[in-house]
């Protein structure tokens, strides 16, 4: 039987690219941990400014709307705080400045686990290509977590060094742990539904696709609904 992850970290940091990514990728897990008393912080690296198909859309308005949606979703999951780094969609790299910002947040919040996209997942079958921002953020988080956050020789002005014990990578082609989210799948779907700007009229369709995905992961783990991760020990 697949490995069910029952440990609840006291502190966790979920770091993703776009405002709706954390809720879609690991919202059930974050809600479950928060309910059990974890202090969860979410970091959203990109502003979400290109999340519109309307060429006339005002990008500043999109950014403000998506920030508001992210905060509403975080409140549903009982996340302590959402940190919006505001990089323009598709126009940022895994560079020193981003890693310093991530290391600063890691050292300030001292998470036992960071949750982020699996940057090695590029093609999902023949119908889906993973967004550059997801891959960029995945690598940036891993590079920041180990060795940078735990070594005072990296970014000495970013706070006292803090080793990050492990990462859980979502959207992985090689999952090795599953979190049972039966108790929080409804909370996850409610959080995702807050991202109205991204859903247009597709809310019902998307909710059922997410439920199907959680069922599929659940079957692999022998539970009704799950989120799958690739767990990597960093220290
Ligand atoms: Zn995204």
Tab-separated table of N, CA and C and ligand atoms in Angstrom, residues 17-18 20-21 134, ligand 1:
chain	number	residue	atom	x	y	z
A	17	UNK	N	3.740	29.579	-7.640
A	17	UNK	CA	3.894	30.654	-8.632
A	17	UNK	C	2.695	31.602	-8.612
A	18	UNK	N	1.510	31.086	-8.949
A	18	UNK	CA	0.348	31.953	-9.199
A	18	UNK	C	-0.636	31.909	-8.028
A	20	UNK	N	-3.651	31.110	-7.543
A	20	UNK	CA	-4.535	29.953	-7.322
A	20	UNK	C	-3.768	28.632	-7.183
A	21	UNK	N	-2.473	28.648	-7.412
A	21	UNK	CA	-1.710	27.387	-7.408
A	21	UNK	C	-1.718	26.649	-6.064
A	134	UNK	N	5.875	27.614	-12.856
A	134	UNK	CA	5.814	26.530	-11.865
A	134	UNK	C	7.196	25.876	-11.723
B	1	LIG	ZN1	0.011	28.400	-11.948
